[in-house]
PDB file of C-alpha atoms in Angstrom:
ATOM      1  CA  MET A   1     171.021  96.162 -28.947  1.00 47.00           C
ATOM      2  CA  ALA A   2     173.020  97.718 -31.822  1.00 47.00           C
ATOM      3  CA  ASP A   3     176.159  99.398 -31.695  1.00 45.00           C
ATOM      4  CA  ASP A   4     175.987 103.410 -31.769  1.00 44.00           C
ATOM      5  CA  LYS A   5     176.907 104.193 -35.211  1.00 42.00           C
ATOM      6  CA  ILE A   6     179.369 107.718 -35.712  1.00 39.00           C
ATOM      7  CA  HIS A   7     177.561 110.105 -37.969  1.00 39.00           C
ATOM      8  CA  PRO A   8     179.324 109.860 -41.695  1.00 41.00           C
ATOM      9  CA  LEU A   9     179.733 113.855 -41.310  1.00 39.00           C
ATOM     10  CA  GLY A  10     181.548 113.656 -37.821  1.00 42.00           C
ATOM     11  CA  ASP A  11     180.904 117.028 -36.067  1.00 42.00           C
ATOM     12  CA  ILE A  12     178.758 119.322 -38.265  1.00 42.00           C
ATOM     13  CA  GLY A  13     177.105 120.896 -35.460  1.00 51.00           C
ATOM     14  CA  SER A  14     173.673 120.197 -33.834  1.00 59.00           C
ATOM     15  CA  GLU A  15     171.473 121.560 -36.402  1.00 66.00           C
ATOM     16  CA  LEU A  16     173.068 119.785 -39.718  1.00 70.00           C
ATOM     17  CA  PHE A  17     173.541 116.923 -37.639  1.00 69.00           C
ATOM     18  CA  TRP A  18     169.394 116.456 -37.287  1.00 65.00           C
ATOM     19  CA  LEU A  19     168.753 117.603 -40.415  1.00 70.00           C
ATOM     20  CA  ASN A  20     170.903 114.955 -41.967  1.00 67.00           C
ATOM     21  CA  LEU A  21     169.418 112.562 -39.377  1.00 64.00           C
ATOM     22  CA  GLY A  22     166.254 112.649 -41.390  1.00 62.00           C
ATOM     23  CA  LEU A  23     167.991 111.845 -44.542  1.00 65.00           C
ATOM     24  CA  THR A  24     169.157 108.223 -43.281  1.00 62.00           C
ATOM     25  CA  SER A  25     166.120 106.987 -43.233  1.00 56.00           C
ATOM     26  CA  GLY A  26     165.982 105.206 -46.110  1.00 56.00           C
ATOM     27  CA  SER A  27     169.484 104.194 -45.637  1.00 63.00           C
ATOM     28  CA  ILE A  28     168.268 101.971 -42.363  1.00 67.00           C
ATOM     29  CA  ASP A  29     165.507 100.577 -44.524  1.00 71.00           C
ATOM     30  CA  ASP A  30     168.174  99.503 -47.322  1.00 71.00           C
ATOM     31  CA  GLY A  31     170.266  98.099 -44.869  1.00 75.00           C
ATOM     32  CA  LYS A  32     167.733  96.173 -42.806  1.00 82.00           C
ATOM     33  CA  LYS A  33     166.795  94.807 -46.533  1.00 82.00           C
ATOM     34  CA  LEU A  34     170.222  93.721 -47.570  1.00 79.00           C
ATOM     35  CA  ARG A  35     170.311  91.938 -43.995  1.00 84.00           C
ATOM     36  CA  ASP A  36     167.064  90.113 -44.255  1.00 85.00           C
ATOM     37  CA  ASP A  37     167.518  89.126 -48.053  1.00 87.00           C
ATOM     38  CA  LYS A  38     171.217  87.699 -47.365  1.00 89.00           C
ATOM     39  CA  LEU A  39     171.856  87.003 -43.996  1.00 90.00           C
ATOM     40  CA  PRO A  40     169.889  83.729 -43.443  1.00 91.00           C
ATOM     41  CA  PHE A  41     171.825  82.218 -46.786  1.00 91.00           C
ATOM     42  CA  LEU A  42     174.971  82.807 -44.631  1.00 92.00           C
ATOM     43  CA  LEU A  43     173.648  81.107 -41.268  1.00 91.00           C
ATOM     44  CA  GLN A  44     172.956  78.169 -43.252  1.00 91.00           C
ATOM     45  CA  SER A  45     176.444  78.205 -45.082  1.00 93.00           C
ATOM     46  CA  SER A  46     178.440  75.500 -43.366  1.00 93.00           C
ATOM     47  CA  ASP A  47     181.858  77.489 -44.155  1.00 95.00           C
ATOM     48  CA  PHE A  48     180.569  80.617 -43.083  1.00 95.00           C
ATOM     49  CA  ILE A  49     179.554  78.506 -39.826  1.00 95.00           C
ATOM     50  CA  SER A  50     182.524  77.066 -39.776  1.00 96.00           C
ATOM     51  CA  ALA A  51     184.384  80.417 -39.881  1.00 97.00           C
ATOM     52  CA  ILE A  52     182.569  82.028 -37.165  1.00 96.00           C
ATOM     53  CA  ASN A  53     183.103  78.952 -34.728  1.00 96.00           C
ATOM     54  CA  GLN A  54     187.179  79.046 -35.846  1.00 97.00           C
ATOM     55  CA  THR A  55     187.078  82.683 -34.954  1.00 97.00           C
ATOM     56  CA  ARG A  56     185.637  82.285 -31.656  1.00 97.00           C
ATOM     57  CA  LYS A  57     188.040  79.655 -30.742  1.00 97.00           C
ATOM     58  CA  LYS A  58     190.930  82.087 -31.891  1.00 97.00           C
ATOM     59  CA  LEU A  59     189.208  84.855 -29.985  1.00 97.00           C
ATOM     60  CA  GLY A  60     189.026  82.562 -26.852  1.00 97.00           C
ATOM     61  CA  LEU A  61     184.979  83.251 -26.626  1.00 96.00           C
ATOM     62  CA  THR A  62     182.991  80.322 -24.622  1.00 95.00           C
ATOM     63  CA  ASN A  63     179.595  81.896 -24.201  1.00 94.00           C
ATOM     64  CA  LYS A  64     176.909  79.944 -24.850  1.00 91.00           C
ATOM     65  CA  GLN A  65     173.670  82.182 -24.457  1.00 92.00           C
ATOM     66  CA  PRO A  66     173.468  85.354 -27.041  1.00 92.00           C
ATOM     67  CA  ILE A  67     174.381  88.918 -25.405  1.00 91.00           C
ATOM     68  CA  TYR A  68     171.822  91.657 -26.313  1.00 89.00           C
ATOM     69  CA  SER A  69     172.343  93.782 -23.445  1.00 87.00           C
ATOM     70  CA  GLU A  70     175.512  95.750 -24.333  1.00 88.00           C
ATOM     71  CA  PRO A  71     177.074  96.345 -27.639  1.00 89.00           C
ATOM     72  CA  SER A  72     178.572  93.394 -29.516  1.00 90.00           C
ATOM     73  CA  SER A  73     182.323  94.836 -29.875  1.00 91.00           C
ATOM     74  CA  SER A  74     182.203  95.579 -25.792  1.00 92.00           C
ATOM     75  CA  ALA A  75     181.014  92.107 -25.146  1.00 94.00           C
ATOM     76  CA  ILE A  76     183.512  90.321 -27.435  1.00 95.00           C
ATOM     77  CA  GLN A  77     186.259  92.326 -26.037  1.00 94.00           C
ATOM     78  CA  ARG A  78     184.901  91.712 -22.208  1.00 95.00           C
ATOM     79  CA  LEU A  79     185.037  88.095 -22.717  1.00 96.00           C
ATOM     80  CA  MET A  80     187.926  87.369 -25.607  1.00 96.00           C
ATOM     81  CA  ARG A  81     191.380  86.352 -24.314  1.00 96.00           C
ATOM     82  CA  THR A  82     194.428  89.385 -24.570  1.00 94.00           C
ATOM     83  CA  PRO A  83     196.344  88.236 -27.365  1.00 92.00           C
ATOM     84  CA  SER A  84     200.195  88.547 -27.043  1.00 86.00           C
ATOM     85  CA  ARG A  85     202.062  91.136 -28.492  1.00 79.00           C
ATOM     86  CA  GLU A  86     204.444  88.279 -30.343  1.00 80.00           C
ATOM     87  CA  GLU A  87     200.866  87.218 -32.183  1.00 87.00           C
ATOM     88  CA  LEU A  88     200.312  90.745 -33.359  1.00 86.00           C
ATOM     89  CA  ILE A  89     203.868  91.116 -34.399  1.00 82.00           C
ATOM     90  CA  GLU A  90     203.741  87.875 -36.091  1.00 85.00           C
ATOM     91  CA  LEU A  91     200.373  88.640 -37.920  1.00 89.00           C
ATOM     92  CA  GLY A  92     201.746  92.145 -39.013  1.00 86.00           C
ATOM     93  CA  LEU A  93     199.408  93.890 -37.157  1.00 85.00           C
ATOM     94  CA  ILE A  94     202.182  95.794 -35.079  1.00 78.00           C
ATOM     95  CA  THR A  95     204.801  97.574 -37.380  1.00 76.00           C
ATOM     96  CA  TYR A  96     208.086  98.144 -36.503  1.00 71.00           C
ATOM     97  CA  ASP A  97     209.542 101.558 -35.946  1.00 73.00           C
ATOM     98  CA  GLU A  98     213.585 101.675 -36.131  1.00 77.00           C
ATOM     99  CA  LYS A  99     213.798 105.446 -35.235  1.00 79.00           C
ATOM    100  CA  ALA A 100     211.728 105.069 -32.106  1.00 76.00           C
ATOM    101  CA  ALA A 101     213.488 101.929 -30.871  1.00 78.00           C
ATOM    102  CA  THR A 102     217.004 103.635 -31.571  1.00 83.00           C
ATOM    103  CA  GLU A 103     216.122 106.885 -29.642  1.00 82.00           C
ATOM    104  CA  SER A 104     214.213 105.233 -26.863  1.00 81.00           C
ATOM    105  CA  GLN A 105     217.042 102.896 -26.571  1.00 83.00           C
ATOM    106  CA  GLU A 106     219.825 105.985 -26.304  1.00 87.00           C
ATOM    107  CA  ILE A 107     217.674 107.676 -23.575  1.00 87.00           C
ATOM    108  CA  ILE A 108     217.526 104.232 -21.662  1.00 84.00           C
ATOM    109  CA  GLU A 109     221.449 104.170 -21.939  1.00 88.00           C
ATOM    110  CA  ASN A 110     221.865 107.600 -20.874  1.00 88.00           C
ATOM    111  CA  ALA A 111     219.658 106.935 -17.722  1.00 88.00           C
ATOM    112  CA  ALA A 112     221.151 103.893 -16.656  1.00 89.00           C
ATOM    113  CA  LYS A 113     224.364 105.771 -16.594  1.00 89.00           C
ATOM    114  CA  GLU A 114     222.889 108.407 -13.879  1.00 88.00           C
ATOM    115  CA  LEU A 115     221.349 105.889 -12.216  1.00 89.00           C
ATOM    116  CA  LYS A 116     224.903 104.421 -11.011  1.00 89.00           C
ATOM    117  CA  SER A 117     225.632 107.856 -10.299  1.00 87.00           C
ATOM    118  CA  ALA A 118     221.775 109.124  -8.457  1.00 86.00           C
ATOM    119  CA  SER A 119     222.993 110.279  -4.794  1.00 86.00           C
ATOM    120  CA  THR A 120     219.254 110.047  -3.418  1.00 89.00           C
ATOM    121  CA  SER A 121     217.089 107.394  -3.520  1.00 88.00           C
ATOM    122  CA  GLU A 122     214.331 109.884  -5.225  1.00 88.00           C
ATOM    123  CA  GLU A 123     216.754 110.864  -7.894  1.00 87.00           C
ATOM    124  CA  ALA A 124     217.570 107.181  -8.746  1.00 89.00           C
ATOM    125  CA  ALA A 125     213.716 106.612  -8.646  1.00 90.00           C
ATOM    126  CA  ILE A 126     213.343 109.356 -11.509  1.00 87.00           C
ATOM    127  CA  TYR A 127     215.813 107.434 -13.801  1.00 86.00           C
ATOM    128  CA  GLU A 128     214.191 103.927 -13.015  1.00 88.00           C
ATOM    129  CA  ASP A 129     210.915 105.304 -14.081  1.00 84.00           C
ATOM    130  CA  ILE A 130     212.018 107.255 -17.277  1.00 84.00           C
ATOM    131  CA  ILE A 131     214.034 103.342 -17.986  1.00 83.00           C
ATOM    132  CA  LYS A 132     210.716 102.078 -17.394  1.00 80.00           C
ATOM    133  CA  ASP A 133     208.677 104.136 -19.721  1.00 75.00           C
ATOM    134  CA  MET A 134     211.223 104.063 -22.438  1.00 76.00           C
ATOM    135  CA  SER A 135     211.263 100.074 -22.494  1.00 74.00           C
ATOM    136  CA  GLU A 136     208.152  99.667 -24.638  1.00 64.00           C
ATOM    137  CA  GLY A 137     210.022 102.269 -27.274  1.00 66.00           C
ATOM    138  CA  ALA A 138     212.824 100.637 -27.470  1.00 64.00           C
ATOM    139  CA  THR A 139     211.411  97.360 -28.772  1.00 68.00           C
ATOM    140  CA  GLY A 140     210.318  99.612 -31.651  1.00 66.00           C
ATOM    141  CA  TYR A 141     206.522  98.239 -31.545  1.00 63.00           C
ATOM    142  CA  LEU A 142     204.908 101.448 -29.263  1.00 59.00           C
ATOM    143  CA  GLY A 143     201.405 101.589 -28.011  1.00 59.00           C
ATOM    144  CA  TYR A 144     200.511  97.824 -27.851  1.00 64.00           C
ATOM    145  CA  HIS A 145     201.264  97.400 -24.239  1.00 69.00           C
ATOM    146  CA  ASP A 146     197.881  98.292 -23.201  1.00 77.00           C
ATOM    147  CA  PRO A 147     195.278  94.683 -23.189  1.00 84.00           C
ATOM    148  CA  SER A 148     192.478  96.847 -24.450  1.00 87.00           C
ATOM    149  CA  LEU A 149     194.480  97.880 -27.437  1.00 84.00           C
ATOM    150  CA  ARG A 150     195.553  94.407 -28.250  1.00 86.00           C
ATOM    151  CA  LYS A 151     192.001  93.157 -28.303  1.00 92.00           C
ATOM    152  CA  MET A 152     190.583  95.981 -30.403  1.00 91.00           C
ATOM    153  CA  VAL A 153     193.141  95.425 -33.134  1.00 90.00           C
ATOM    154  CA  PHE A 154     193.031  91.454 -32.726  1.00 95.00           C
ATOM    155  CA  LEU A 155     189.334  91.430 -33.339  1.00 95.00           C
ATOM    156  CA  ARG A 156     188.943  93.930 -35.790  1.00 94.00           C
ATOM    157  CA  PHE A 157     191.735  91.610 -37.896  1.00 95.00           C
ATOM    158  CA  MET A 158     189.845  88.356 -37.500  1.00 97.00           C
ATOM    159  CA  ILE A 159     186.746  90.075 -38.440  1.00 95.00           C
ATOM    160  CA  GLU A 160     187.749  91.673 -41.087  1.00 95.00           C
ATOM    161  CA  ASN A 161     189.119  87.892 -42.431  1.00 96.00           C
ATOM    162  CA  ILE A 162     185.508  86.862 -42.460  1.00 96.00           C
ATOM    163  CA  LEU A 163     184.591  89.780 -44.688  1.00 94.00           C
ATOM    164  CA  LYS A 164     186.983  89.162 -47.263  1.00 95.00           C
ATOM    165  CA  GLN A 165     186.415  85.341 -47.045  1.00 95.00           C
ATOM    166  CA  PHE A 166     182.442  85.622 -47.824  1.00 94.00           C
ATOM    167  CA  SER A 167     183.091  89.466 -50.207  1.00 92.00           C
ATOM    168  CA  LEU A 168     181.052  91.134 -47.516  1.00 90.00           C
ATOM    169  CA  ASP A 169     181.678  94.538 -47.687  1.00 84.00           C
ATOM    170  CA  GLU A 170     182.805  96.696 -44.477  1.00 83.00           C
ATOM    171  CA  SER A 171     178.935  97.812 -44.238  1.00 82.00           C
ATOM    172  CA  TRP A 172     178.410  94.001 -42.895  1.00 89.00           C
ATOM    173  CA  TYR A 173     181.112  94.734 -39.842  1.00 91.00           C
ATOM    174  CA  LEU A 174     178.761  94.892 -36.992  1.00 89.00           C
ATOM    175  CA  ILE A 175     176.465  92.351 -38.166  1.00 91.00           C
ATOM    176  CA  VAL A 176     179.864  89.604 -38.345  1.00 94.00           C
ATOM    177  CA  GLU A 177     180.932  90.858 -35.126  1.00 94.00           C
ATOM    178  CA  ASN A 178     177.399  90.202 -33.919  1.00 92.00           C
ATOM    179  CA  VAL A 179     177.196  86.499 -35.498  1.00 95.00           C
ATOM    180  CA  VAL A 180     180.564  85.643 -33.662  1.00 96.00           C
ATOM    181  CA  ILE A 181     179.184  86.714 -30.026  1.00 95.00           C
ATOM    182  CA  ASN A 182     175.884  85.248 -30.270  1.00 92.00           C
ATOM    183  CA  LYS A 183     176.765  82.800 -33.525  1.00 89.00           C
ATOM    184  CA  GLU A 184     172.938  82.222 -34.876  1.00 86.00           C
ATOM    185  CA  TYR A 185     170.781  84.293 -32.492  1.00 88.00           C
ATOM    186  CA  VAL A 186     171.774  87.350 -34.214  1.00 86.00           C
ATOM    187  CA  ASP A 187     170.360  90.978 -32.777  1.00 82.00           C
ATOM    188  CA  ASN A 188     167.420  91.982 -35.122  1.00 80.00           C
ATOM    189  CA  ALA A 189     168.838  95.530 -34.129  1.00 75.00           C
ATOM    190  CA  TYR A 190     172.133  95.421 -36.250  1.00 76.00           C
ATOM    191  CA  SER A 191     171.644  96.196 -40.131  1.00 77.00           C
ATOM    192  CA  VAL A 192     173.836  96.801 -42.793  1.00 78.00           C
ATOM    193  CA  TYR A 193     175.504 100.300 -42.730  1.00 67.00           C
ATOM    194  CA  THR A 194     174.759 102.225 -46.083  1.00 64.00           C
ATOM    195  CA  ASP A 195     176.249 105.114 -46.906  1.00 58.00           C
ATOM    196  CA  LEU A 196     174.633 108.389 -47.180  1.00 56.00           C
ATOM    197  CA  ASP A 197     173.816 109.250 -51.184  1.00 68.00           C
ATOM    198  CA  ILE A 198     172.752 112.631 -50.148  1.00 75.00           C
ATOM    199  CA  VAL A 199     174.009 114.848 -47.887  1.00 75.00           C
ATOM    200  CA  ILE A 200     173.169 118.879 -46.690  1.00 77.00           C
ATOM    201  CA  ASP A 201     176.763 120.295 -46.372  1.00 77.00           C
ATOM    202  CA  SER A 202     175.471 123.490 -45.252  1.00 79.00           C
ATOM    203  CA  ILE A 203     172.770 126.149 -45.157  1.00 76.00           C
ATOM    204  CA  ASP A 204     174.334 129.551 -46.149  1.00 77.00           C
ATOM    205  CA  SER A 205     172.843 133.002 -44.320  1.00 74.00           C
ATOM    206  CA  ASN A 206     170.668 134.022 -47.336  1.00 75.00           C
ATOM    207  CA  GLY A 207     168.912 130.632 -47.334  1.00 74.00           C
ATOM    208  CA  ASP A 208     170.320 128.688 -50.229  1.00 81.00           C
ATOM    209  CA  VAL A 209     170.752 124.430 -49.446  1.00 79.00           C
ATOM    210  CA  ILE A 210     174.052 123.337 -50.139  1.00 82.00           C
ATOM    211  CA  LEU A 211     173.815 119.756 -51.005  1.00 79.00           C
ATOM    212  CA  ARG A 212     176.284 116.760 -51.778  1.00 78.00           C
ATOM    213  CA  ILE A 213     175.428 114.320 -53.998  1.00 79.00           C
ATOM    214  CA  PRO A 214     177.464 111.146 -54.960  1.00 76.00           C
ATOM    215  CA  LYS A 215     178.213 110.138 -58.252  1.00 79.00           C
ATOM    216  CA  GLY A 216     175.819 107.411 -59.118  1.00 76.00           C
ATOM    217  CA  SER A 217     173.269 108.369 -56.557  1.00 75.00           C
ATOM    218  CA  SER A 218     169.796 107.281 -57.703  1.00 75.00           C
ATOM    219  CA  ARG A 219     166.649 109.307 -58.988  1.00 78.00           C
ATOM    220  CA  LYS A 220     164.979 107.110 -56.046  1.00 72.00           C
ATOM    221  CA  LYS A 221     167.407 108.037 -53.496  1.00 72.00           C
ATOM    222  CA  TYR A 222     167.077 112.163 -54.392  1.00 75.00           C
ATOM    223  CA  ALA A 223     163.282 111.958 -54.422  1.00 74.00           C
ATOM    224  CA  ASP A 224     163.395 110.394 -51.123  1.00 70.00           C
ATOM    225  CA  ALA A 225     166.171 113.039 -49.965  1.00 74.00           C
ATOM    226  CA  TRP A 226     164.027 115.950 -51.474  1.00 77.00           C
ATOM    227  CA  LYS A 227     161.061 115.216 -48.883  1.00 71.00           C
ATOM    228  CA  HIS A 228     162.944 116.265 -45.984  1.00 69.00           C
ATOM    229  CA  ILE A 229     165.168 118.895 -48.054  1.00 76.00           C
ATOM    230  CA  ALA A 230     161.687 120.672 -49.790  1.00 76.00           C
ATOM    231  CA  PRO A 231     161.193 122.691 -46.200  1.00 73.00           C
ATOM    232  CA  LEU A 232     164.196 123.879 -46.201  1.00 72.00           C
ATOM    233  CA  VAL A 233     163.998 125.794 -49.259  1.00 71.00           C
ATOM    234  CA  GLY A 234     160.743 127.466 -48.742  1.00 70.00           C
ATOM    235  CA  LYS A 235     158.128 127.689 -51.419  1.00 70.00           C
ATOM    236  CA  PRO A 236     158.966 127.402 -55.186  1.00 67.00           C
ATOM    237  CA  GLN A 237     159.220 130.947 -57.053  1.00 66.00           C
ATOM    238  CA  ARG A 238     156.755 130.905 -59.998  1.00 65.00           C
ATOM    239  CA  LYS A 239     157.961 130.224 -63.516  1.00 64.00           C
ATOM    240  CA  PRO A 240     156.777 133.332 -65.725  1.00 64.00           C
ATOM    241  CA  LYS A 241     153.810 132.531 -67.393  1.00 67.00           C
ATOM    242  CA  VAL A 242     154.203 131.339 -71.013  1.00 65.00           C
ATOM    243  CA  ASP A 243     151.671 132.505 -73.295  1.00 71.00           C
ATOM    244  CA  THR A 244     151.087 129.243 -75.715  1.00 77.00           C
ATOM    245  CA  ASN A 245     148.411 131.100 -77.116  1.00 83.00           C
ATOM    246  CA  ARG A 246     150.642 133.966 -78.315  1.00 84.00           C
ATOM    247  CA  GLU A 247     150.719 132.805 -82.130  1.00 87.00           C
ATOM    248  CA  ARG A 248     146.701 132.863 -82.231  1.00 89.00           C
ATOM    249  CA  ASP A 249     145.956 136.042 -80.093  1.00 88.00           C
ATOM    250  CA  LEU A 250     148.461 138.212 -82.542  1.00 88.00           C
ATOM    251  CA  GLY A 251     146.210 136.230 -85.700  1.00 90.00           C
ATOM    252  CA  ILE A 252     143.058 137.530 -83.873  1.00 90.00           C
ATOM    253  CA  VAL A 253     144.647 141.231 -83.485  1.00 90.00           C
ATOM    254  CA  ARG A 254     146.264 141.215 -86.769  1.00 90.00           C
ATOM    255  CA  ASP A 255     143.051 139.815 -88.352  1.00 90.00           C
ATOM    256  CA  MET A 256     140.448 142.317 -86.665  1.00 89.00           C
ATOM    257  CA  ASP A 257     142.806 145.621 -87.440  1.00 89.00           C
ATOM    258  CA  ALA A 258     142.176 144.776 -90.923  1.00 90.00           C
ATOM    259  CA  GLY A 259     138.567 144.529 -90.370  1.00 89.00           C
ATOM    260  CA  MET A 260     137.509 140.798 -90.122  1.00 90.00           C
ATOM    261  CA  LYS A 261     134.205 140.262 -88.630  1.00 89.00           C
ATOM    262  CA  THR A 262     133.802 138.439 -85.264  1.00 88.00           C
ATOM    263  CA  VAL A 263     131.984 135.206 -86.484  1.00 89.00           C
ATOM    264  CA  GLN A 264     134.626 134.901 -89.336  1.00 90.00           C
ATOM    265  CA  ILE A 265     137.227 135.064 -86.459  1.00 89.00           C
ATOM    266  CA  ALA A 266     135.354 132.909 -84.276  1.00 89.00           C
ATOM    267  CA  ARG A 267     135.335 129.820 -87.723  1.00 90.00           C
ATOM    268  CA  LYS A 268     138.868 130.883 -88.092  1.00 91.00           C
ATOM    269  CA  TYR A 269     140.552 130.271 -84.723  1.00 91.00           C
ATOM    270  CA  PHE A 270     137.971 128.299 -82.897  1.00 91.00           C
ATOM    271  CA  PRO A 271     136.518 125.742 -85.235  1.00 90.00           C
ATOM    272  CA  ARG A 272     135.583 123.095 -82.716  1.00 88.00           C
ATOM    273  CA  GLN A 273     133.665 125.930 -80.307  1.00 88.00           C
ATOM    274  CA  THR A 274     130.166 126.746 -80.588  1.00 85.00           C
ATOM    275  CA  ALA A 275     129.763 130.453 -82.098  1.00 81.00           C
ATOM    276  CA  ASN A 276     127.692 132.347 -79.061  1.00 86.00           C
ATOM    277  CA  SER A 277     127.902 135.517 -77.087  1.00 83.00           C
ATOM    278  CA  ASP A 278     130.310 133.917 -74.767  1.00 86.00           C
ATOM    279  CA  LEU A 279     132.792 133.073 -77.575  1.00 85.00           C
ATOM    280  CA  TYR A 280     132.582 136.557 -79.180  1.00 86.00           C
ATOM    281  CA  SER A 281     133.021 137.997 -75.995  1.00 88.00           C
ATOM    282  CA  HIS A 282     136.039 135.774 -75.222  1.00 89.00           C
ATOM    283  CA  ILE A 283     137.630 136.924 -78.925  1.00 88.00           C
ATOM    284  CA  HIS A 284     136.897 140.977 -77.758  1.00 88.00           C
ATOM    285  CA  LYS A 285     139.058 140.504 -74.554  1.00 88.00           C
ATOM    286  CA  ILE A 286     141.631 138.804 -76.416  1.00 87.00           C
ATOM    287  CA  TYR A 287     142.072 141.580 -78.984  1.00 86.00           C
ATOM    288  CA  LYS A 288     141.355 144.189 -76.288  1.00 85.00           C
ATOM    289  CA  ARG A 289     144.597 142.493 -74.122  1.00 81.00           C
ATOM    290  CA  LYS A 290     146.387 142.031 -77.034  1.00 75.00           C
ATOM    291  CA  SER A 291     146.107 145.015 -79.053  1.00 72.00           C
ATOM    292  CA  VAL A 292     148.442 148.194 -79.258  1.00 65.00           C
ATOM    293  CA  LYS A 293     146.784 151.534 -79.438  1.00 54.00           C
TER     294      LYS A 293
END
């Protein structure tokens, strides 16, 4: 089962969401083709498999059977070890906040003074809680006491290392993550994620459809998108009919006004047509329609 994807547009409202969802079908097809074309070669690469095995070892994964019953990210985080804060600091994944450390340390020192003079156990408990809550901030490394957060940061770091090593862009993240948990038994539900080329930004109150077409979008992508967009804009307005025979018809009117006979008009302006009553009738209709009396 593949991970649910967050729509690239974020929170755009249900109507636009479903309209844009129709535009993703081509991207999904392209993503599957990219996966099917390139993934078999990656899985045959000894360097790639070695990187996967090393990553599994660093994450502490030992499962031998593939896991298709849950998203790969949650399966990995459930089974992986919890990295220490010291590991994350050494890898540069946790940044030091000197201001937070100073402020938290000052609060701890003040709370410690108040704790010494506390007159009741309830009051002492309050200051003890303050000291405990501020101890994380006093280190300058905030928010990483939560094991699940440490796992998430460490996992992303390890997957992104593989992407960089094998020149894979971010769109391969879910597939590589799935290979890490399942090795060569990759879930076919996972595909390379490709961004939308054309997006419906909004629909104005007058019915105008506002599109966003990124630079470099292919003609095919636009043609595919138009299949979904066309019903929204309604039937196209008819263009004014262009009279391609304007010069001919002006000549007919001018010559007939000058007294030229119909048979001569027929030879001059319709040399390849048989001169008969139908053609003569057609000439007189042109004259009647175009002449100004």
